[in-house]
XYZ file of N, CA, C and O in Angstrom:
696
model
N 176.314 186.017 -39.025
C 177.015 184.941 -38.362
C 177.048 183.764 -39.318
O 176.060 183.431 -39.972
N 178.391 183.055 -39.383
C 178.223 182.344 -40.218
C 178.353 180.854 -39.469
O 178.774 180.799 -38.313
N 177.998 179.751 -40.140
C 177.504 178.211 -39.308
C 178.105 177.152 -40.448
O 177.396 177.038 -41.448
N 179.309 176.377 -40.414
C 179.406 175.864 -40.762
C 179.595 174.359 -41.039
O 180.089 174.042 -39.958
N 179.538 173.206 -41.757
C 179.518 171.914 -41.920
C 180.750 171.341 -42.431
O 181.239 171.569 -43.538
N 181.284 170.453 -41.380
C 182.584 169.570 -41.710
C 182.339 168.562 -41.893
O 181.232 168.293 -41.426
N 182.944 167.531 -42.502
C 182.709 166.487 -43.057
C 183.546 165.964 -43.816
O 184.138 166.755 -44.551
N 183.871 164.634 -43.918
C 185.572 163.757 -44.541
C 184.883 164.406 -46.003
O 185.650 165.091 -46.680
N 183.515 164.220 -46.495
C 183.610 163.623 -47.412
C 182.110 165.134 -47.933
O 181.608 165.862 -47.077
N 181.752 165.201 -49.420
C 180.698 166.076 -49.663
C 179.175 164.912 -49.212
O 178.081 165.333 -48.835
N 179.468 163.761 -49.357
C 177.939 162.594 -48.964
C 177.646 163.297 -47.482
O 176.636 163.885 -47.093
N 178.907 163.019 -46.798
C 178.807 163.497 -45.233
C 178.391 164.841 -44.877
O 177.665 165.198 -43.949
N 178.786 165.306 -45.486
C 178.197 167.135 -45.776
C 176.901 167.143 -45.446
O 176.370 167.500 -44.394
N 176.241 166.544 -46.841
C 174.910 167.095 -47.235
C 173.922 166.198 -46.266
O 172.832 166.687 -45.971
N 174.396 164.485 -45.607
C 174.041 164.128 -44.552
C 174.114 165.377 -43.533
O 173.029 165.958 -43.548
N 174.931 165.912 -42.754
C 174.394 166.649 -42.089
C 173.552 167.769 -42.386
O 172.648 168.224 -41.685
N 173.877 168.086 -43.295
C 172.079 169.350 -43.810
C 171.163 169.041 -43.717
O 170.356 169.771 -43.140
N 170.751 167.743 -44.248
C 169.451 167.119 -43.728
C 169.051 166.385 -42.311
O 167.864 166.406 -41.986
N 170.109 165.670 -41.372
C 170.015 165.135 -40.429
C 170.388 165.930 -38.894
O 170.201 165.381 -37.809
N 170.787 166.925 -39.012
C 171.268 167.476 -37.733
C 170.648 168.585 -37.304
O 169.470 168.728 -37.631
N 171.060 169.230 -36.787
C 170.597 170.576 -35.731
C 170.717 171.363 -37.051
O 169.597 171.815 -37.286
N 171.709 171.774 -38.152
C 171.468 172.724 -38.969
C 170.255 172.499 -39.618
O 169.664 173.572 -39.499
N 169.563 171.756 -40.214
C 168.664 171.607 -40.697
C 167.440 172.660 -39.802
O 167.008 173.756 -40.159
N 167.153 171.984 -38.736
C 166.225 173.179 -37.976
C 166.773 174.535 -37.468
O 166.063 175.529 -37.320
N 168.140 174.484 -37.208
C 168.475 175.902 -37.253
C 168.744 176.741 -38.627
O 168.581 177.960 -38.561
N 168.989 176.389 -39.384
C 169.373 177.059 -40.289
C 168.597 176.798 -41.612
O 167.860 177.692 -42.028
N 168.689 175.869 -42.160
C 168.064 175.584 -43.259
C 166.449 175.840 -43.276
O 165.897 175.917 -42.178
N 165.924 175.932 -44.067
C 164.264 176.280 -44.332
C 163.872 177.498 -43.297
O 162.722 177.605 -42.874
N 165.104 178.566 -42.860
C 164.800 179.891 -42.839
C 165.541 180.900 -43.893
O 166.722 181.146 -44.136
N 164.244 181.385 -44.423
C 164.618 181.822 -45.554
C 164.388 183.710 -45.467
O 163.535 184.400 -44.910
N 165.449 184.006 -46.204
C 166.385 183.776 -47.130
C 167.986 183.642 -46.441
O 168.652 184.217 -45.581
N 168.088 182.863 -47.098
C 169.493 182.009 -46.749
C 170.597 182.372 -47.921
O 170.180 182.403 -49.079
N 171.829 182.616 -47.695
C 172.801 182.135 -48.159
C 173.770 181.458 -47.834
O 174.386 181.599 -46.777
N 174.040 180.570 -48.788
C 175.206 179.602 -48.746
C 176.231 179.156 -49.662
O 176.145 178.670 -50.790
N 177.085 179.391 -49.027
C 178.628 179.611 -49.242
C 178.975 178.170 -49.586
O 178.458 177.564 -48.648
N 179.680 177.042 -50.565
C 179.778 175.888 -50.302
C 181.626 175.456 -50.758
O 182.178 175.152 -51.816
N 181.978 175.592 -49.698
C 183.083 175.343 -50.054
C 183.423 174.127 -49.341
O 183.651 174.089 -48.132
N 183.467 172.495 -50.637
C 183.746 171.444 -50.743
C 184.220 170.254 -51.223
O 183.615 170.082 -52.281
N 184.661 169.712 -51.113
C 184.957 169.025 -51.925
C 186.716 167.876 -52.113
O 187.109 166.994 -52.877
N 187.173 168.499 -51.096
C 188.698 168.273 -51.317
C 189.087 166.910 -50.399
O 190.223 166.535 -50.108
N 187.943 166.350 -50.070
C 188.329 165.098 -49.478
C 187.487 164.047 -50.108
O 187.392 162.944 -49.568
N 187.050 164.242 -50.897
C 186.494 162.993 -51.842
C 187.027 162.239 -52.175
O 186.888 161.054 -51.875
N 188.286 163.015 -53.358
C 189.300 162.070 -54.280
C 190.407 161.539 -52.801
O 191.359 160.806 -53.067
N 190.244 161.840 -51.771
C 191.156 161.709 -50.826
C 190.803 160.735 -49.857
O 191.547 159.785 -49.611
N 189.601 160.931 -49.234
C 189.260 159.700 -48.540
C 188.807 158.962 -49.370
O 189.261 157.830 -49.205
N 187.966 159.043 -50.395
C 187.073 157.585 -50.632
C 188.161 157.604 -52.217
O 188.071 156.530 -52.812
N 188.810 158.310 -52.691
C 189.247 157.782 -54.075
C 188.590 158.210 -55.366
O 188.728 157.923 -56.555
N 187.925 158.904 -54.751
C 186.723 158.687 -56.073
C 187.585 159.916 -57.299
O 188.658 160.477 -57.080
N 186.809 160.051 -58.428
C 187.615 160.539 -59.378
C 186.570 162.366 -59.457
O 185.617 162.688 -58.747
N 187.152 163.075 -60.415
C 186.483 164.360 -60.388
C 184.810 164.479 -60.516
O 183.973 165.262 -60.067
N 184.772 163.303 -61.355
C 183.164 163.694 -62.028
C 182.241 163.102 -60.710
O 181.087 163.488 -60.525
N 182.839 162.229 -59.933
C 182.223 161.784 -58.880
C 182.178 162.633 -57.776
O 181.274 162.822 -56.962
N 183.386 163.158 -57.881
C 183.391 164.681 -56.947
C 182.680 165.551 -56.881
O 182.178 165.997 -55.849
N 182.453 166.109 -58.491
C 181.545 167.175 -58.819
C 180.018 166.684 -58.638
O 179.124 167.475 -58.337
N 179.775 165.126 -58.878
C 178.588 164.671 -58.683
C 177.645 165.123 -57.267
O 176.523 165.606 -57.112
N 178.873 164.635 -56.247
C 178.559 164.925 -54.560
C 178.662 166.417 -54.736
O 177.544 166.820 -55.056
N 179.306 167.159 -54.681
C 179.453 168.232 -54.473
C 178.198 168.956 -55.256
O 177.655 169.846 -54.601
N 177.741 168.737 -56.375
C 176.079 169.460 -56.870
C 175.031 169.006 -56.119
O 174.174 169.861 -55.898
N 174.764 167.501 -55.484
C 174.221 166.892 -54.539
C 173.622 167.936 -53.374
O 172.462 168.036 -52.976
N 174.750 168.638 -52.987
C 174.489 169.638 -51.676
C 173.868 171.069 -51.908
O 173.452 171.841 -51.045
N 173.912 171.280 -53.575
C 173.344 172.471 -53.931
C 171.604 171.825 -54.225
O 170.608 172.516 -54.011
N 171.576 170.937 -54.546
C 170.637 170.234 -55.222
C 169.345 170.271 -53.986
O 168.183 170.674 -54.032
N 170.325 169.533 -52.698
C 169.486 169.316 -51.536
C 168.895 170.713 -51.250
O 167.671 170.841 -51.217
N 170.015 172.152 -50.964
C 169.328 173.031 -50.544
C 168.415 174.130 -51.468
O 167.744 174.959 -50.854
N 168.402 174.123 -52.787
C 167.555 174.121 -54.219
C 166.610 173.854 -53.620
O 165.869 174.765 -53.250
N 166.372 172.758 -53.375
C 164.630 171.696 -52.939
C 164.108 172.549 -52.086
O 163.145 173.278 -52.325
N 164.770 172.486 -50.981
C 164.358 172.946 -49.632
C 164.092 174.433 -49.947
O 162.954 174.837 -49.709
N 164.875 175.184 -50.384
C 164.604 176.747 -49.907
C 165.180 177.410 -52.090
O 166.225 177.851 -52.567
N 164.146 177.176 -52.531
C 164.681 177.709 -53.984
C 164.703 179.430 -54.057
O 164.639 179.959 -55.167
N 164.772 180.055 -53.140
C 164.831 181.881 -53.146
C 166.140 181.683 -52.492
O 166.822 182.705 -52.568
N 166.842 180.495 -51.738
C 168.374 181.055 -51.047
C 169.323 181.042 -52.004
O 169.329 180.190 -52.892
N 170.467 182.264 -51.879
C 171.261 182.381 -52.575
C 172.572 181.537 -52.571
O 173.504 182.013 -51.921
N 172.736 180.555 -53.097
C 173.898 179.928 -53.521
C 175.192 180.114 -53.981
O 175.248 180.580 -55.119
N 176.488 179.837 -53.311
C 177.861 180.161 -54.126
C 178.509 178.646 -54.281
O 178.502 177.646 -53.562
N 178.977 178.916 -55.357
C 179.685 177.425 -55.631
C 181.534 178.002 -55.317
O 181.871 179.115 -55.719
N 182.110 177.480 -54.898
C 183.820 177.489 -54.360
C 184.879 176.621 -54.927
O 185.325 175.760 -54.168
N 185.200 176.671 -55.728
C 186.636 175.926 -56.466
C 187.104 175.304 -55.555
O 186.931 175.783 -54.434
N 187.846 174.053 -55.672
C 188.451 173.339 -54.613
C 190.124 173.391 -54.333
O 190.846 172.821 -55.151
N 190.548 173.870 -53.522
C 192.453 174.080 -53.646
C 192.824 172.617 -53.482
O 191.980 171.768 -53.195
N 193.823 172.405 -53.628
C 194.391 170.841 -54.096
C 194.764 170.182 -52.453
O 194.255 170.751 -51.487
N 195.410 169.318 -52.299
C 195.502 168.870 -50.954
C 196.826 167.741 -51.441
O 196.788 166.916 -52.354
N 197.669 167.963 -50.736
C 198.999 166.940 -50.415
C 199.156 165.860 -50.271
O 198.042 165.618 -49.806
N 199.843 164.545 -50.284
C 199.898 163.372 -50.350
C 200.238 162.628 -48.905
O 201.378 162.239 -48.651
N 199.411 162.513 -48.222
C 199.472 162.207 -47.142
C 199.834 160.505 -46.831
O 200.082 160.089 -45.700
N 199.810 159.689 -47.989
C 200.280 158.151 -47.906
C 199.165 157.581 -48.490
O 199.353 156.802 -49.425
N 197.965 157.836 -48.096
C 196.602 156.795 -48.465
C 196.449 156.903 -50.297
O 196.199 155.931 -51.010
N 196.616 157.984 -50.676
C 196.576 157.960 -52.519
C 197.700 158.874 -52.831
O 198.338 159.629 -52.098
N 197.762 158.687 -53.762
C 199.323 158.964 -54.913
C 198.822 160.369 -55.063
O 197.703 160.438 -55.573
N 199.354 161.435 -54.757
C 199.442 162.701 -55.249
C 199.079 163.056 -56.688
O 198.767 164.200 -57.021
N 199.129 162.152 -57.415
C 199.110 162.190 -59.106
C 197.297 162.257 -59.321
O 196.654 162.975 -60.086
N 196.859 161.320 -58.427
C 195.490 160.600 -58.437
C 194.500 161.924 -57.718
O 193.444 162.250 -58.262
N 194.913 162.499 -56.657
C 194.086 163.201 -56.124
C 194.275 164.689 -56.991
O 193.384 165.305 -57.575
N 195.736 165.055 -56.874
C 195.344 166.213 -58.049
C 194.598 166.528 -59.219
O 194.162 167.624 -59.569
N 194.475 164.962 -60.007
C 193.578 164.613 -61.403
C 192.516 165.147 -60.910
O 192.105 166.209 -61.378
N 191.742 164.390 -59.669
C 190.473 164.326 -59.164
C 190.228 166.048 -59.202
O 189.359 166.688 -59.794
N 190.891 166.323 -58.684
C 190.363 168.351 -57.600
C 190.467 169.026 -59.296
O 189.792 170.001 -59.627
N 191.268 168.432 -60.091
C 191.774 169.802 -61.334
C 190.418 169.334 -62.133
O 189.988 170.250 -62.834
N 189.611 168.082 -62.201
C 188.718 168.118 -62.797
C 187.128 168.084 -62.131
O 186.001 168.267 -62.593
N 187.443 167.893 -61.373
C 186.237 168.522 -60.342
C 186.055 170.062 -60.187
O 185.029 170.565 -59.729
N 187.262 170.841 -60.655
C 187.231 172.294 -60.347
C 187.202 172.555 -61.910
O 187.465 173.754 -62.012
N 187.017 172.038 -63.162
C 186.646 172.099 -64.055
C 185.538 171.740 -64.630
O 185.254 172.143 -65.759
N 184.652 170.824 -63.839
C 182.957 170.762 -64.048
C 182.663 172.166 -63.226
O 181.991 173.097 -63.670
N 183.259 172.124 -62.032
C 182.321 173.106 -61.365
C 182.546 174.558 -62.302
O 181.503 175.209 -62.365
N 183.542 175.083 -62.926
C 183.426 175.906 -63.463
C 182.971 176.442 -65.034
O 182.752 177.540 -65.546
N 182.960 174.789 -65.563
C 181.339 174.984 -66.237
C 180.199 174.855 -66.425
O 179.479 175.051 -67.403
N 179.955 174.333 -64.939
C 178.402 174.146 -64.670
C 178.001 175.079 -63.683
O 176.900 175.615 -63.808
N 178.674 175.333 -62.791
C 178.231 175.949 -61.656
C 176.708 176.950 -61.803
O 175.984 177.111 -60.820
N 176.437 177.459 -62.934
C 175.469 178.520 -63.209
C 174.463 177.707 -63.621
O 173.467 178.279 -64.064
N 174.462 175.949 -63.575
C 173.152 175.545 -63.226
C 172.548 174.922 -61.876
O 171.450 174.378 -61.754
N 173.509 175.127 -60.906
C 173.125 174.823 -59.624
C 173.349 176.045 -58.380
O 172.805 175.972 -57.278
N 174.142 177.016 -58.754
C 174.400 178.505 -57.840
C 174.296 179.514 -58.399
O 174.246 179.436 -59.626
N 174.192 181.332 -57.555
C 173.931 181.824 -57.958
C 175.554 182.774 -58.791
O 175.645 183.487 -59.790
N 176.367 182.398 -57.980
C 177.777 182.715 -58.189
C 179.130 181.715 -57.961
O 179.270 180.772 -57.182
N 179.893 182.186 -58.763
C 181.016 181.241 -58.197
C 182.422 182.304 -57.899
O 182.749 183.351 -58.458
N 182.912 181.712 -57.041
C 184.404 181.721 -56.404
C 185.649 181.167 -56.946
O 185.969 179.980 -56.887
N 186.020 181.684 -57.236
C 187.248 181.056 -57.851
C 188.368 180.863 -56.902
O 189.353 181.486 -57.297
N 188.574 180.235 -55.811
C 189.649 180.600 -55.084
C 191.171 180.099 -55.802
O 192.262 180.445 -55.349
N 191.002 179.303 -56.893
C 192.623 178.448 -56.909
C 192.754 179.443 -58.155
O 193.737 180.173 -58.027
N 191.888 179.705 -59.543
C 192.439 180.727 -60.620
C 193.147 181.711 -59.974
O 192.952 182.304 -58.914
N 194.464 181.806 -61.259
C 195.196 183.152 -60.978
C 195.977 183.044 -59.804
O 196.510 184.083 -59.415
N 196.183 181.860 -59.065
C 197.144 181.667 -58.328
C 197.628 180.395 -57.800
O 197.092 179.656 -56.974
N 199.073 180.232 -58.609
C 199.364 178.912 -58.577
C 199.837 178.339 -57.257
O 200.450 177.274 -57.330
N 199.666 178.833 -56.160
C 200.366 178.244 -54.657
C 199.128 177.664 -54.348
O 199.052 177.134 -53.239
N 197.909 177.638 -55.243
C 196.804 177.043 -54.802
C 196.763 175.447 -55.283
O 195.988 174.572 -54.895
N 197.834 175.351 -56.241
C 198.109 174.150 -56.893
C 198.869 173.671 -56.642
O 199.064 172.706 -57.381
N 199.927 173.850 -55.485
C 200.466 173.197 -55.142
C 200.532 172.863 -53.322
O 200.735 173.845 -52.607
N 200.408 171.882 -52.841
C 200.647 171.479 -51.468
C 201.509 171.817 -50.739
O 201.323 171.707 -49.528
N 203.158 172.522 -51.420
C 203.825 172.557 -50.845
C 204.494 174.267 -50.684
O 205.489 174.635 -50.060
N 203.583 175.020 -51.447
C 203.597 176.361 -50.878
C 203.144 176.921 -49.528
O 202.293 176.505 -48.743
N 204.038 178.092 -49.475
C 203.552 178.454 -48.102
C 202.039 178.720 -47.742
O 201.740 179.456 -46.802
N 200.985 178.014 -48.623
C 199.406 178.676 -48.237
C 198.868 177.127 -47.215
O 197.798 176.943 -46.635
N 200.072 176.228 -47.312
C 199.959 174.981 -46.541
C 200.426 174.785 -45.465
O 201.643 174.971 -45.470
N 199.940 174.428 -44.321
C 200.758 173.994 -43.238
C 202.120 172.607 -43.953
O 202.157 171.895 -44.956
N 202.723 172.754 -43.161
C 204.456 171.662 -43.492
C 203.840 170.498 -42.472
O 203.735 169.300 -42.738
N 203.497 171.104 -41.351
C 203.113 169.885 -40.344
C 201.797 169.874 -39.644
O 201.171 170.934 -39.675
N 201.340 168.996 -39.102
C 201.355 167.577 -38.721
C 201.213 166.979 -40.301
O 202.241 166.334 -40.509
N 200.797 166.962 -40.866
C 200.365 166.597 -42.312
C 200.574 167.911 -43.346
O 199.898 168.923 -43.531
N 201.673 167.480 -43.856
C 201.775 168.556 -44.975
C 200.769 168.473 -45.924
O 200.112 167.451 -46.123
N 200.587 169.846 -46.700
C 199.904 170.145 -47.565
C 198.360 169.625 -47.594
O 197.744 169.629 -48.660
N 197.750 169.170 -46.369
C 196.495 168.938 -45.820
C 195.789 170.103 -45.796
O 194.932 170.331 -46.650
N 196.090 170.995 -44.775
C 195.479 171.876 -44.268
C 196.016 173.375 -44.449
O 197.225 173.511 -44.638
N 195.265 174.409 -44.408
C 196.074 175.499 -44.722
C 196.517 176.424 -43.364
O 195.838 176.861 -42.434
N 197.529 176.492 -43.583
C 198.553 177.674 -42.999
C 197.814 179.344 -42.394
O 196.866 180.037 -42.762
N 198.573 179.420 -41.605
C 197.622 181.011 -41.231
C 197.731 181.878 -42.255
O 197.256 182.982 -41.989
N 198.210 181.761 -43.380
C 199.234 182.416 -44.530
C 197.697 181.833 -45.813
O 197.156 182.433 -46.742
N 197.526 180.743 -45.349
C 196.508 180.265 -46.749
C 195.110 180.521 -46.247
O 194.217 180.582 -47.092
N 194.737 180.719 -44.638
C 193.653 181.099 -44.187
C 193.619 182.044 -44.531
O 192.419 182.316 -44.584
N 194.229 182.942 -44.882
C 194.108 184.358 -45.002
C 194.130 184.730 -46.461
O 193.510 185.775 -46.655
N 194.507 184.345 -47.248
C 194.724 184.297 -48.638
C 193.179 183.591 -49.023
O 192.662 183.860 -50.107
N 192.498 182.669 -48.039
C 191.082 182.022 -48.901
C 190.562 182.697 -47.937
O 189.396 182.311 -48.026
N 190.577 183.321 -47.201
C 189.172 184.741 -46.498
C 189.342 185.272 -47.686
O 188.386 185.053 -48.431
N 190.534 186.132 -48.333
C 190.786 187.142 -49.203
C 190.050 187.195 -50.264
O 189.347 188.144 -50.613
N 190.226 185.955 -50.918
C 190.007 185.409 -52.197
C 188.084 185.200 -52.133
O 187.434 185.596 -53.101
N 187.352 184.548 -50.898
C 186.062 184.868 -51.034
C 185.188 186.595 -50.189
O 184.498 186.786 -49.187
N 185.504 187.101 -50.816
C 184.541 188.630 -49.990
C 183.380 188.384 -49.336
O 182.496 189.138 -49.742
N 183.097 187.797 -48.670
C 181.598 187.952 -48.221
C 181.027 188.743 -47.756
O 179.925 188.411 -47.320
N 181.470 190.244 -47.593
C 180.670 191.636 -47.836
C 180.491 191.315 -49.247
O 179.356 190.865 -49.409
N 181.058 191.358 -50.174
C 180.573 191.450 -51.321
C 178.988 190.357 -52.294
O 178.068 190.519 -53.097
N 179.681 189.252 -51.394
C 179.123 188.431 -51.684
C 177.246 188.387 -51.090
O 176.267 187.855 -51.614
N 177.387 189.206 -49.803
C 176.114 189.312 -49.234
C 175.677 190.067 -49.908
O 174.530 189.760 -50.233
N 176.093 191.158 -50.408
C 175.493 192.319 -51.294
C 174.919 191.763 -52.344
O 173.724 191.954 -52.570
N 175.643 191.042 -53.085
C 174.611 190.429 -54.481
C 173.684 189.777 -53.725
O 172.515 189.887 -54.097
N 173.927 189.094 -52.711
C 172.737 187.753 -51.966
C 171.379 188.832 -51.522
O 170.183 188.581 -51.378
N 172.088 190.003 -51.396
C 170.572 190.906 -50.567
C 170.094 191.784 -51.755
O 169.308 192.731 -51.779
N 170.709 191.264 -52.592
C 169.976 191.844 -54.350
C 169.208 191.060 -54.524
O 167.995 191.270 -54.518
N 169.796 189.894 -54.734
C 168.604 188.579 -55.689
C 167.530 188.222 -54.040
O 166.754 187.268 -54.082
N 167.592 188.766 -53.210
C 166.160 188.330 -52.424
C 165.937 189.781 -51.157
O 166.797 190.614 -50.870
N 164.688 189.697 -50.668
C 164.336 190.476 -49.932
C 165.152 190.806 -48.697
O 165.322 191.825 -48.027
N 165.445 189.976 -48.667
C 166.139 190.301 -46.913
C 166.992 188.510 -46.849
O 166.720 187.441 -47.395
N 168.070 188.950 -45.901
C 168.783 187.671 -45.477
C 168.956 187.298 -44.209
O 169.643 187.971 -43.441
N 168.189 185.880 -43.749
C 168.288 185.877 -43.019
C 169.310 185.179 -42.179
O 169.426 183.972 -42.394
N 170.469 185.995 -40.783
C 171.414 185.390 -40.709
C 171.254 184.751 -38.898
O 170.649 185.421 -38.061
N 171.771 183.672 -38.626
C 171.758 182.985 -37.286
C 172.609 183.751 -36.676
O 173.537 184.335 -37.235
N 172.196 183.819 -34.816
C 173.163 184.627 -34.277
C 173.583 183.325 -32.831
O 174.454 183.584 -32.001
């Protein structure tokens, strides 16, 4: 079963890992894996630029490192996000193309694997392919067409399989 954390922003994220109900449900039962796919509202709500992105976004590997260093970690490329009025399309794409370029040469000092969801396919780079919803907010959110294309793109049969390699057993919430 999988449990996941929403949040505008990756600060807000990793606030809830430490402050909420996941923390006692989930976190510090071990062995854990976690999936972290984040990041795409940084350069978007707060502005911030890639390296600040990638900063928050290692932040949340960092926190659960501390806490539980046997859980298995995936780091997740970030798909780009559309120009909704608040920042210039120019500004937030900079942000995600270089935030998804630390993470993919660092990632192997904070996870145990990475995801590539946007390599090798360019509708991931753009907002206005069909992997995006058109409305209420274009190129925000993804489409039943891009939900299905980023299930595709992360396996998590596969992914549990390496996770139940590198540790004894995994433990999952029901």
């Amino acid at each position: 079963v999988s449990y996941g954390v929403t949040g505008p922003t990756c600060v807000d994220m990793l606030g809830d890992l430490t402050s909420n109900d996941i923390a006692g449900k989930y976190i510090g039962r071990q062995p854990c894996c976690h999936l972290i796919a984040a990041g795409v509202n940084d350069p978007w709500v707060d502005g911030v630029d890639g390296a600040t992105t990638h900063t928050r976004y290692k932040a949340i590997f960092d926190s659960l490192a501390s806490t539980n260093p046997n859980d298995y970690r995936v780091a997740v490329t970030v798909p780009q996000r559309g120009d909704t009025g608040t920042y210039p399309t120019a500004q937030v794409t900079a942000a995600i193309n270089d935030a998804n370029t630390l993470i993919r040469a660092n990632w192997q000092s904070y996870a145990h694997e990475l995801v590539d969801v946007v390599a090798g396919d360019a509708r991931w780079l753009d907002p206005t392919s069909a992997l995006y919803d058109s409305s209420p907010s274009p190129g925000v959110h993804f489409s039943t067409a891009g939900n299905d294309a980023y299930a595709s793109a992360i396996d998590i049969t596969a992914i549990l399989a390496r996770a139940q390699a590198h540790v004894s057993r995994i433990w999952l919430a029901s």
